[in-house]
Backbone as numpy.savetxt, mean C-alpha at the origin, in Angstrom:
# Nx Ny Nz CAx CAy CAz Cx Cy Cz
-8.60 12.31 -3.07 -7.17 12.11 -3.01 -6.61 12.68 -1.76
-5.74 11.80 -1.13 -5.13 12.28 0.11 -4.11 13.49 -0.05
-3.90 14.23 1.05 -3.13 15.38 1.03 -2.40 15.69 2.29
-1.36 16.46 2.37 -0.66 16.72 3.44 -0.71 18.45 3.67
-0.91 18.78 4.92 -1.03 20.18 5.25 0.16 20.57 6.16
0.97 21.19 5.44 2.43 21.75 6.30 2.02 22.92 6.91
2.45 23.02 8.26 2.33 24.12 9.14 3.55 24.25 10.01
3.73 25.52 10.50 4.60 25.72 11.64 4.19 26.61 12.61
4.20 26.21 13.96 3.52 27.01 15.10 2.25 27.36 14.86
1.44 26.41 14.35 0.01 26.55 14.18 -0.31 27.38 12.82
0.62 27.87 12.00 0.33 28.56 10.86 0.38 27.69 9.74
-0.66 27.52 8.85 -0.68 26.90 7.82 0.25 27.41 6.72
1.22 26.58 5.96 2.02 27.10 5.08 1.41 26.59 3.72
1.15 25.58 3.41 0.57 25.05 2.22 -0.10 23.62 2.34
-0.84 23.28 1.29 -1.28 21.89 1.12 -0.63 21.35 0.10
-0.39 20.02 0.21 0.45 19.27 -0.78 -0.49 17.98 -1.19
-1.09 17.99 -2.41 -1.98 16.69 -2.67 -0.80 15.59 -3.00
-1.14 14.39 -2.60 -0.20 13.13 -2.83 -0.73 12.62 -4.14
-0.15 13.18 -5.20 -0.51 12.85 -6.50 0.61 11.82 -7.18
1.77 11.78 -6.53 2.91 10.88 -7.08 2.98 9.86 -6.17
3.65 8.76 -6.78 3.85 7.45 -6.04 4.78 7.70 -4.89
5.82 8.44 -5.26 6.84 8.81 -4.15 6.97 10.17 -3.95
6.68 10.63 -2.81 6.86 12.07 -2.40 7.97 12.24 -1.44
8.97 12.94 -1.81 10.09 13.07 -0.83 10.07 14.31 -0.17
10.64 14.14 1.07 10.64 15.36 2.14 12.12 15.56 2.58
12.53 16.68 2.53 13.97 16.99 2.94 14.42 18.44 2.76
15.55 18.64 3.29 16.02 20.03 3.27 16.67 20.46 1.68
17.07 19.49 0.91 17.74 19.84 -0.43 16.67 20.27 -1.24
16.97 21.16 -2.29 15.96 21.58 -3.30 15.30 20.60 -4.15
15.82 19.43 -4.29 15.24 18.61 -5.46 14.08 17.58 -4.63
13.89 17.93 -3.44 12.77 17.16 -2.73 11.31 17.64 -3.19
10.33 16.89 -3.14 8.97 17.41 -3.61 8.50 18.29 -2.61
8.77 18.07 -1.20 8.36 19.02 -0.17 9.74 19.35 0.53
10.27 20.62 0.18 11.52 21.01 0.66 11.27 21.81 1.88
11.77 21.44 3.02 11.73 22.32 4.27 13.24 22.75 4.71
13.33 24.04 4.48 14.74 24.49 4.62 15.11 24.94 6.15
15.35 23.81 6.87 15.52 23.85 8.27 16.62 22.99 8.70
17.66 23.35 9.60 18.70 22.55 10.01 18.37 21.22 10.70
16.99 21.22 11.14 16.60 20.11 12.05 16.19 19.09 10.99
16.05 19.25 9.78 15.60 18.49 8.58 16.75 18.03 7.93
17.05 16.58 7.48 17.93 16.20 6.91 17.77 16.39 5.28
19.00 16.38 4.57 18.91 16.79 3.18 17.76 15.83 2.43
17.75 14.59 2.75 16.72 13.51 2.30 16.18 12.84 3.56
15.04 13.40 4.18 14.61 12.98 5.35 13.74 11.91 5.49
12.63 11.90 4.65 11.68 10.94 4.48 10.97 10.84 3.21
10.24 9.74 2.86 9.46 9.56 1.67 8.18 8.95 2.10
7.05 9.43 1.21 5.92 8.98 1.45 5.39 8.22 0.11
5.09 7.03 0.22 4.77 5.98 -0.91 3.24 5.99 -0.88
2.76 6.32 -2.10 1.14 6.19 -2.18 0.92 5.04 -3.29
0.25 4.12 -2.79 -0.27 3.13 -3.72 -1.72 3.09 -3.56
-2.56 3.40 -4.71 -3.98 3.85 -4.78 -4.25 4.67 -3.67
-5.14 4.21 -2.73 -5.69 4.95 -1.54 -4.75 4.82 -0.49
-3.79 4.04 -0.56 -2.96 3.90 0.84 -1.62 4.72 0.63
-1.16 5.22 1.72 0.25 6.05 1.75 0.81 5.46 3.08
2.13 5.20 2.78 3.18 4.87 3.72 4.46 5.64 3.95
4.56 6.11 5.17 5.72 6.99 5.49 6.90 6.05 5.82
8.20 6.57 5.25 9.41 5.93 5.64 10.55 6.92 5.87
11.04 6.88 7.08 12.12 7.71 7.53 13.41 7.18 6.72
14.29 8.11 6.05 15.35 7.77 5.16 16.70 7.85 5.89
16.59 7.44 7.29 17.88 7.43 8.10 18.20 8.93 8.43
17.18 9.81 8.60 17.53 10.95 9.07 18.34 11.22 10.34
18.94 12.46 10.46 19.78 12.58 11.63 18.82 12.65 13.00
17.84 13.41 12.89 16.90 13.70 14.05 15.65 12.87 14.16
15.46 12.08 13.10 14.32 11.16 13.13 13.03 11.73 12.73
11.95 10.85 12.62 10.56 11.36 12.15 9.54 10.83 13.21
8.78 11.91 13.68 7.75 11.68 14.66 6.44 11.65 14.02
5.56 10.49 14.39 4.30 10.53 13.94 3.45 10.35 15.30
2.41 11.42 15.49 1.74 11.63 16.58 2.61 11.35 18.05
3.83 12.02 17.87 4.67 11.95 19.22 5.68 10.60 18.99
5.47 9.85 18.17 6.34 8.53 18.37 7.32 8.51 17.25
8.45 8.04 17.55 9.60 7.89 16.68 9.33 6.76 15.65
9.30 7.06 14.49 8.95 5.76 13.51 9.98 5.57 12.43
10.21 4.42 12.10 11.02 4.08 10.77 10.04 3.89 9.46
8.95 3.31 9.76 8.10 3.05 8.64 6.55 3.16 9.30
5.67 3.65 8.69 4.37 3.94 9.31 3.14 4.04 8.13
2.18 3.18 8.44 0.97 3.21 7.62 0.18 4.45 7.97
0.12 5.43 7.29 -0.59 6.66 7.58 -2.02 6.49 7.62
-2.63 7.08 8.60 -4.26 7.15 8.91 -4.61 8.55 9.00
-5.80 8.69 8.68 -6.36 10.06 8.64 -6.17 10.70 9.94
-5.71 12.02 9.86 -5.22 13.06 10.86 -3.96 12.74 11.76
-3.17 11.77 11.06 -1.81 11.59 11.64 -1.06 12.82 11.55
-0.22 13.11 12.61 0.65 14.28 12.38 2.12 13.86 12.23
2.76 14.25 11.33 4.21 13.93 11.05 4.90 15.21 11.56
5.95 14.99 12.46 6.72 16.16 12.80 8.06 16.14 12.30
8.57 17.13 11.82 9.97 17.28 11.43 10.56 18.65 12.02
11.14 18.58 13.16 11.70 19.76 13.78 10.32 20.48 14.19
10.43 21.92 13.86 9.18 22.76 14.19 8.09 22.68 13.32
8.26 21.82 12.17 7.42 21.71 11.19 6.45 20.62 11.35
5.16 20.73 11.08 4.25 19.51 11.12 3.59 19.33 9.68
3.35 18.11 9.37 2.65 17.77 8.24 1.41 16.88 8.59
0.28 17.32 8.46 -0.99 16.63 8.86 -1.46 15.88 7.59
-1.72 14.64 7.75 -2.07 13.70 6.63 -3.72 13.65 6.69
-4.21 14.05 5.78 -5.68 13.97 5.56 -6.12 13.06 4.36
-6.96 12.04 4.85 -7.11 11.07 3.92 -8.42 11.23 3.13
-8.86 10.37 2.25 -10.18 10.64 1.65 -11.08 9.98 2.52
-12.53 10.29 2.48 -13.33 9.77 3.28 -13.57 8.39 3.31
-13.23 7.66 2.21 -13.47 6.15 2.11 -12.40 5.50 2.81
-11.30 6.24 3.13 -10.16 5.46 3.94 -10.32 5.61 5.25
-11.21 6.44 5.75 -11.26 6.55 7.31 -11.75 5.42 8.02
-12.78 4.79 7.35 -13.42 3.67 7.96 -12.41 2.46 8.31
-11.55 2.39 7.29 -10.62 1.16 7.29 -9.48 1.61 8.56
-9.33 2.82 8.61 -8.16 3.37 9.57 -8.62 3.14 11.12
-9.98 2.84 11.28 -10.54 2.90 12.65 -10.57 1.39 13.08
-10.30 0.58 12.20 -10.40 -0.88 12.53 -9.20 -1.35 13.46
-9.47 -2.21 14.53 -8.58 -2.58 15.25 -8.12 -4.21 15.25
-9.05 -4.91 14.81 -8.81 -6.50 14.67 -8.42 -6.72 13.40
-7.89 -8.07 13.29 -7.22 -8.47 11.93 -8.35 -8.44 10.84
-9.55 -9.00 11.37 -10.61 -9.23 10.15 -10.97 -7.87 9.78
-11.17 -6.89 10.53 -11.52 -5.62 9.92 -10.55 -4.96 9.21
-9.17 -5.26 9.35 -8.19 -4.66 8.79 -7.72 -5.34 7.50
-8.40 -6.31 7.11 -8.26 -7.08 5.82 -9.07 -6.17 4.79
-8.44 -5.04 4.50 -9.30 -4.14 3.74 -8.94 -4.35 2.08
-10.08 -4.42 1.38 -9.91 -4.65 -0.12 -10.13 -3.14 -0.61
-9.07 -2.59 -1.41 -9.22 -1.38 -1.96 -10.03 -1.44 -3.24
-10.60 -0.32 -3.69 -11.38 -0.18 -4.99 -10.49 -0.67 -6.03
-11.09 -1.30 -7.04 -10.34 -1.72 -8.35 -10.55 -0.67 -9.28
-9.51 0.01 -9.66 -9.78 1.02 -10.81 -10.06 0.54 -12.07
-9.66 -0.95 -12.51 -9.98 -1.34 -13.68 -10.74 -2.79 -13.59
-11.85 -2.67 -12.81 -12.51 -4.03 -12.44 -12.98 -4.62 -13.53
-13.45 -4.03 -14.63 -14.00 -4.64 -15.68 -12.86 -5.00 -16.75
-11.74 -4.25 -16.73 -10.76 -4.24 -17.67 -10.36 -5.77 -18.16
-10.31 -6.69 -17.22 -9.96 -7.94 -17.54 -10.97 -8.90 -17.78
-12.19 -8.41 -17.79 -13.27 -9.30 -18.17 -13.64 -9.11 -19.72
-13.66 -10.22 -20.34 -13.94 -10.24 -21.89 -15.42 -10.28 -22.11
-16.09 -9.49 -23.00 -17.36 -9.47 -23.23 -17.98 -10.81 -23.71
-19.15 -11.15 -23.53 -19.57 -12.55 -23.97 -19.58 -12.70 -25.54
-19.91 -11.43 -26.26 -19.87 -11.56 -27.71 -21.29 -12.05 -28.22
-22.18 -12.32 -27.22 -23.40 -12.75 -27.88 -24.19 -11.81 -28.39
-24.66 -11.84 -29.72 -25.39 -10.97 -30.54 -24.42 -9.95 -31.07
-23.10 -9.86 -30.86 -22.10 -9.09 -31.56 -22.11 -9.29 -32.93
-22.01 -8.22 -33.93 -21.79 -8.31 -35.39 -20.53 -8.82 -35.76
-20.38 -9.56 -36.57 -19.08 -10.30 -37.22 -18.14 -8.99 -37.71
-16.79 -9.28 -37.42 -15.87 -8.10 -37.85 -15.86 -8.26 -39.30
-15.51 -7.03 -39.98 -15.56 -6.93 -41.39 -14.25 -7.75 -41.79
-14.56 -8.31 -43.13 -13.47 -9.15 -43.61 -12.23 -8.58 -43.73
-12.23 -7.19 -43.84 -10.89 -6.67 -44.22 -10.15 -6.17 -43.00
-10.67 -6.33 -41.63 -10.14 -5.99 -40.48 -8.75 -6.54 -40.35
-7.85 -6.04 -39.79 -6.44 -6.40 -39.70 -6.48 -7.42 -38.48
-5.78 -8.61 -38.60 -5.59 -9.51 -37.47 -4.82 -8.83 -36.49
-5.02 -9.31 -35.17 -4.03 -8.68 -34.10 -2.72 -9.08 -34.40
-1.79 -8.13 -34.06 -0.23 -8.21 -34.24 0.29 -9.39 -33.27
-0.22 -9.63 -32.19 0.24 -10.58 -31.19 -1.03 -11.33 -30.66
-0.81 -12.43 -30.29 -1.96 -13.27 -29.64 -2.26 -12.74 -28.32
-3.72 -12.60 -27.86 -3.96 -12.21 -26.45 -3.26 -12.82 -25.41
-2.93 -12.08 -24.35 -2.29 -12.35 -23.23 -2.82 -13.33 -22.43
-2.58 -14.64 -22.06 -3.41 -15.27 -21.11 -3.68 -14.81 -19.83
-5.04 -14.94 -19.44 -5.48 -14.29 -18.15 -4.62 -14.88 -16.91
-4.20 -13.91 -16.01 -3.39 -14.17 -14.80 -4.28 -15.01 -13.97
-3.90 -16.01 -13.34 -4.55 -16.94 -12.42 -4.98 -15.96 -11.09
-6.12 -16.21 -10.63 -6.61 -15.28 -9.55 -5.95 -15.93 -8.21
-5.41 -15.05 -7.50 -4.93 -15.50 -6.30 -5.92 -15.30 -4.96
-5.65 -16.01 -3.95 -6.33 -15.91 -2.64 -5.44 -16.41 -1.38
-6.02 -16.06 -0.41 -5.39 -16.42 0.99 -6.37 -17.18 1.74
-5.87 -18.11 2.56 -6.77 -18.79 3.56 -6.10 -18.72 4.81
-6.99 -18.06 5.89 -6.45 -17.90 7.28 -6.33 -19.28 7.85
-5.12 -19.43 8.65 -4.82 -20.74 9.22 -4.83 -20.81 10.61
-4.79 -19.51 11.17 -4.60 -19.33 12.53 -5.46 -18.25 13.23
-5.78 -18.09 14.52 -6.46 -16.90 14.96 -7.95 -17.10 14.95
-8.62 -16.10 15.37 -10.19 -16.08 15.27 -10.83 -16.24 13.99
-9.93 -15.99 12.86 -10.57 -16.04 11.59 -10.12 -17.26 10.74
-9.73 -18.35 11.50 -9.07 -19.46 10.90 -10.14 -20.13 10.01
-9.79 -20.40 8.76 -10.68 -21.07 7.77 -11.26 -20.33 6.89
-11.09 -18.80 7.14 -11.91 -18.01 6.19 -10.89 -17.84 4.85
-11.52 -17.67 3.82 -10.67 -17.32 2.71 -11.13 -16.09 1.97
-10.06 -15.35 1.36 -10.16 -14.06 0.79 -9.62 -14.02 -0.57
-10.40 -13.74 -1.58 -10.09 -13.79 -2.96 -9.08 -12.38 -3.06
-8.05 -12.38 -4.01 -7.09 -11.26 -4.09 -7.36 -10.73 -5.39
-8.58 -10.30 -5.62 -8.91 -9.80 -7.10 -8.73 -8.39 -7.25
-8.44 -7.69 -6.17 -8.16 -6.21 -6.35 -6.71 -5.89 -6.65
-6.27 -4.80 -7.18 -4.87 -4.36 -7.17 -4.10 -4.35 -5.96
-4.59 -4.08 -4.79 -3.93 -3.92 -3.53 -4.86 -4.57 -2.36
-4.17 -5.32 -1.75 -4.91 -5.76 -0.42 -4.17 -5.47 0.82
-4.59 -4.70 1.84 -3.85 -4.40 3.02 -4.19 -5.51 4.07
-3.22 -6.09 4.85 -3.31 -7.09 5.84 -2.67 -6.57 6.97
-3.11 -7.06 8.21 -2.32 -6.86 9.55 -3.03 -5.99 10.54
-2.31 -5.49 11.38 -2.94 -4.64 12.40 -1.96 -3.23 12.46
-2.57 -2.32 12.26 -2.01 -0.86 12.31 -1.32 -0.71 13.76
-0.16 -0.21 13.76 0.61 -0.06 14.75 1.41 -1.23 15.41
1.29 -2.52 14.86 2.01 -3.69 15.04 2.60 -4.12 13.81
1.99 -4.66 12.85 2.70 -5.04 11.57 1.50 -4.97 10.45
1.96 -4.20 9.36 1.10 -4.17 8.30 1.83 -4.57 6.97
1.43 -5.29 6.04 1.82 -5.58 4.72 0.66 -5.40 3.71
1.14 -5.15 2.49 0.31 -4.91 1.29 0.64 -6.18 0.34
-0.49 -6.82 -0.12 -0.33 -7.74 -1.33 -0.87 -7.01 -2.53
0.01 -7.08 -3.57 -0.14 -6.34 -4.72 -0.30 -7.40 -5.96
-1.20 -7.12 -6.80 -1.51 -7.97 -7.99 -0.90 -7.35 -9.22
0.13 -7.76 -9.76 0.80 -6.99 -10.87 0.64 -7.96 -11.99
1.03 -7.54 -13.41 0.88 -8.40 -14.49 1.77 -9.66 -14.37
2.97 -9.43 -13.61 3.95 -10.76 -13.52 3.51 -11.59 -12.33
2.48 -11.28 -11.57 2.07 -12.09 -10.45 1.80 -11.24 -9.17
1.73 -11.96 -8.06 1.50 -11.32 -6.75 2.73 -11.17 -5.91
2.86 -9.94 -5.23 3.86 -9.66 -4.45 3.38 -9.35 -2.91
4.30 -9.34 -2.06 4.04 -8.98 -0.66 5.03 -7.96 -0.29
4.73 -6.80 0.27 5.68 -5.84 0.74 5.32 -5.42 2.23
6.33 -5.35 3.12 6.21 -4.95 4.40 6.22 -3.31 4.49
5.11 -2.83 5.18 5.14 -1.41 5.30 5.02 -0.82 6.72
4.86 -1.54 7.78 4.76 -1.06 9.12 5.10 -2.34 10.00
6.00 -1.87 11.08 6.21 -2.82 12.10 7.74 -3.01 12.35
8.00 -3.17 13.54 9.52 -3.32 14.05 10.11 -4.46 13.40
9.21 -5.57 12.87 9.75 -6.81 12.44 9.02 -6.90 10.98
9.44 -7.70 10.04 8.70 -7.89 8.84 7.95 -9.18 8.77
6.97 -9.38 7.90 6.39 -10.69 7.77 7.21 -11.78 7.33
6.83 -13.03 7.46 7.68 -14.04 6.99 6.81 -14.77 5.81
7.63 -15.32 4.90 7.11 -16.20 3.79 7.82 -17.68 3.84
7.05 -18.62 4.09 7.59 -20.03 4.48 8.77 -19.93 5.61
8.49 -19.32 6.51 9.38 -19.19 7.72 10.54 -18.17 7.65
10.73 -17.65 6.40 11.84 -16.67 6.07 11.38 -15.32 6.14
12.10 -14.42 6.88 11.65 -13.02 6.96 11.93 -12.24 5.74
10.94 -11.55 5.22 11.19 -10.85 3.93 11.69 -9.51 4.31
12.50 -8.96 3.33 13.05 -7.60 3.56 12.02 -6.46 3.33
12.65 -5.19 2.81 11.82 -4.00 2.50 11.21 -4.11 1.01
11.96 -4.85 0.24 11.62 -4.76 -1.20 10.33 -5.74 -1.41
9.62 -5.56 -2.31 8.51 -6.29 -2.88 9.01 -7.75 -3.06
8.28 -8.82 -2.33 8.69 -10.15 -2.49 7.63 -10.93 -3.19
8.13 -11.55 -4.26 7.13 -12.45 -5.07 6.55 -13.62 -4.40
5.27 -13.86 -4.78 4.65 -14.96 -3.88 4.19 -16.10 -4.91
4.41 -17.27 -4.52 4.30 -18.62 -5.27 3.12 -19.35 -4.72
2.49 -20.13 -5.52 1.39 -21.07 -5.07 1.73 -21.79 -3.92
0.90 -21.67 -2.84 0.90 -22.37 -1.68 2.17 -21.95 -0.71
2.60 -20.75 -0.77 3.52 -20.00 0.22 2.77 -19.82 1.41
3.32 -19.94 2.57 2.84 -19.92 3.86 3.43 -18.52 4.33
2.40 -17.65 4.76 2.73 -16.33 5.15 2.26 -16.12 6.68
3.19 -15.33 7.49 2.60 -14.93 8.77 2.93 -13.39 8.78
1.65 -12.70 9.30 1.57 -11.43 9.44 0.99 -11.02 10.79
1.76 -10.30 11.79 1.01 -9.94 12.94 0.65 -11.22 13.76
1.43 -12.27 13.74 1.15 -13.45 14.35 0.03 -14.33 13.80
-0.51 -13.93 12.74 -1.45 -14.69 12.11 -1.10 -15.42 10.80
-1.18 -16.81 10.75 -0.62 -17.52 9.58 -1.63 -17.72 8.46
-1.22 -17.75 7.29 -2.19 -17.95 6.26 -1.42 -18.51 5.07
-2.29 -19.13 4.15 -1.55 -19.81 2.88 -2.16 -18.88 1.64
-1.01 -18.61 0.77 -1.41 -18.01 -0.59 -1.54 -18.99 -1.38
-2.63 -19.01 -2.28 -2.64 -20.08 -3.42 -3.23 -19.48 -4.61
-3.11 -20.10 -5.81 -3.65 -19.67 -7.02 -4.98 -20.46 -7.34
-6.00 -19.80 -7.76 -7.29 -20.49 -8.07 -7.07 -21.01 -9.53
-7.54 -22.01 -9.99 -7.34 -22.56 -11.26 -8.19 -21.66 -12.42
């Protein structure tokens, strides 16, 4: 589990494990991490954690948010990143499994598939050799939900043109850290793309997406960090 280490003037104040999907930072008491300092806005920033990835977003604070000395609006957090809020510092410490992905620089290496927490949950047993159900067993109240079609992307440009990546995991990170990063999430209602880092957002079918999750449809054309790709559903 990733965590934050809060310090001021080199003195460690406390450690905060990132157990929530949204961890808010600010001066007001309702924040998950309250920093009672005038340099910190009432609602200063938020850290969104999806599986093993965490993304920092400045919430329009008065004095801004620095990461490793650079002013950021959105930032894909990597191991040992230092978030600065006035005199306070928050060090982001990632799990060991996340650190290898953070060191990647080229597009291919940053196409990281995260572990699937429920890898076998959507696979039905073969039933071979299984005993028949008792006659008195109640029938299911509702019919089983049809399996969601598996999505994939095919790279259309750049050095990886022609390569195909199945989107079988709950979350896939795409892009180049420090340039443009997006996540593709697999949900019960379909696939979505969300912009998490970069001065500009990715495009879908030539249209720039906003900050909210954008639903993907079969054969949508995506461009992230200058690389074009096609999303499609496998039968």
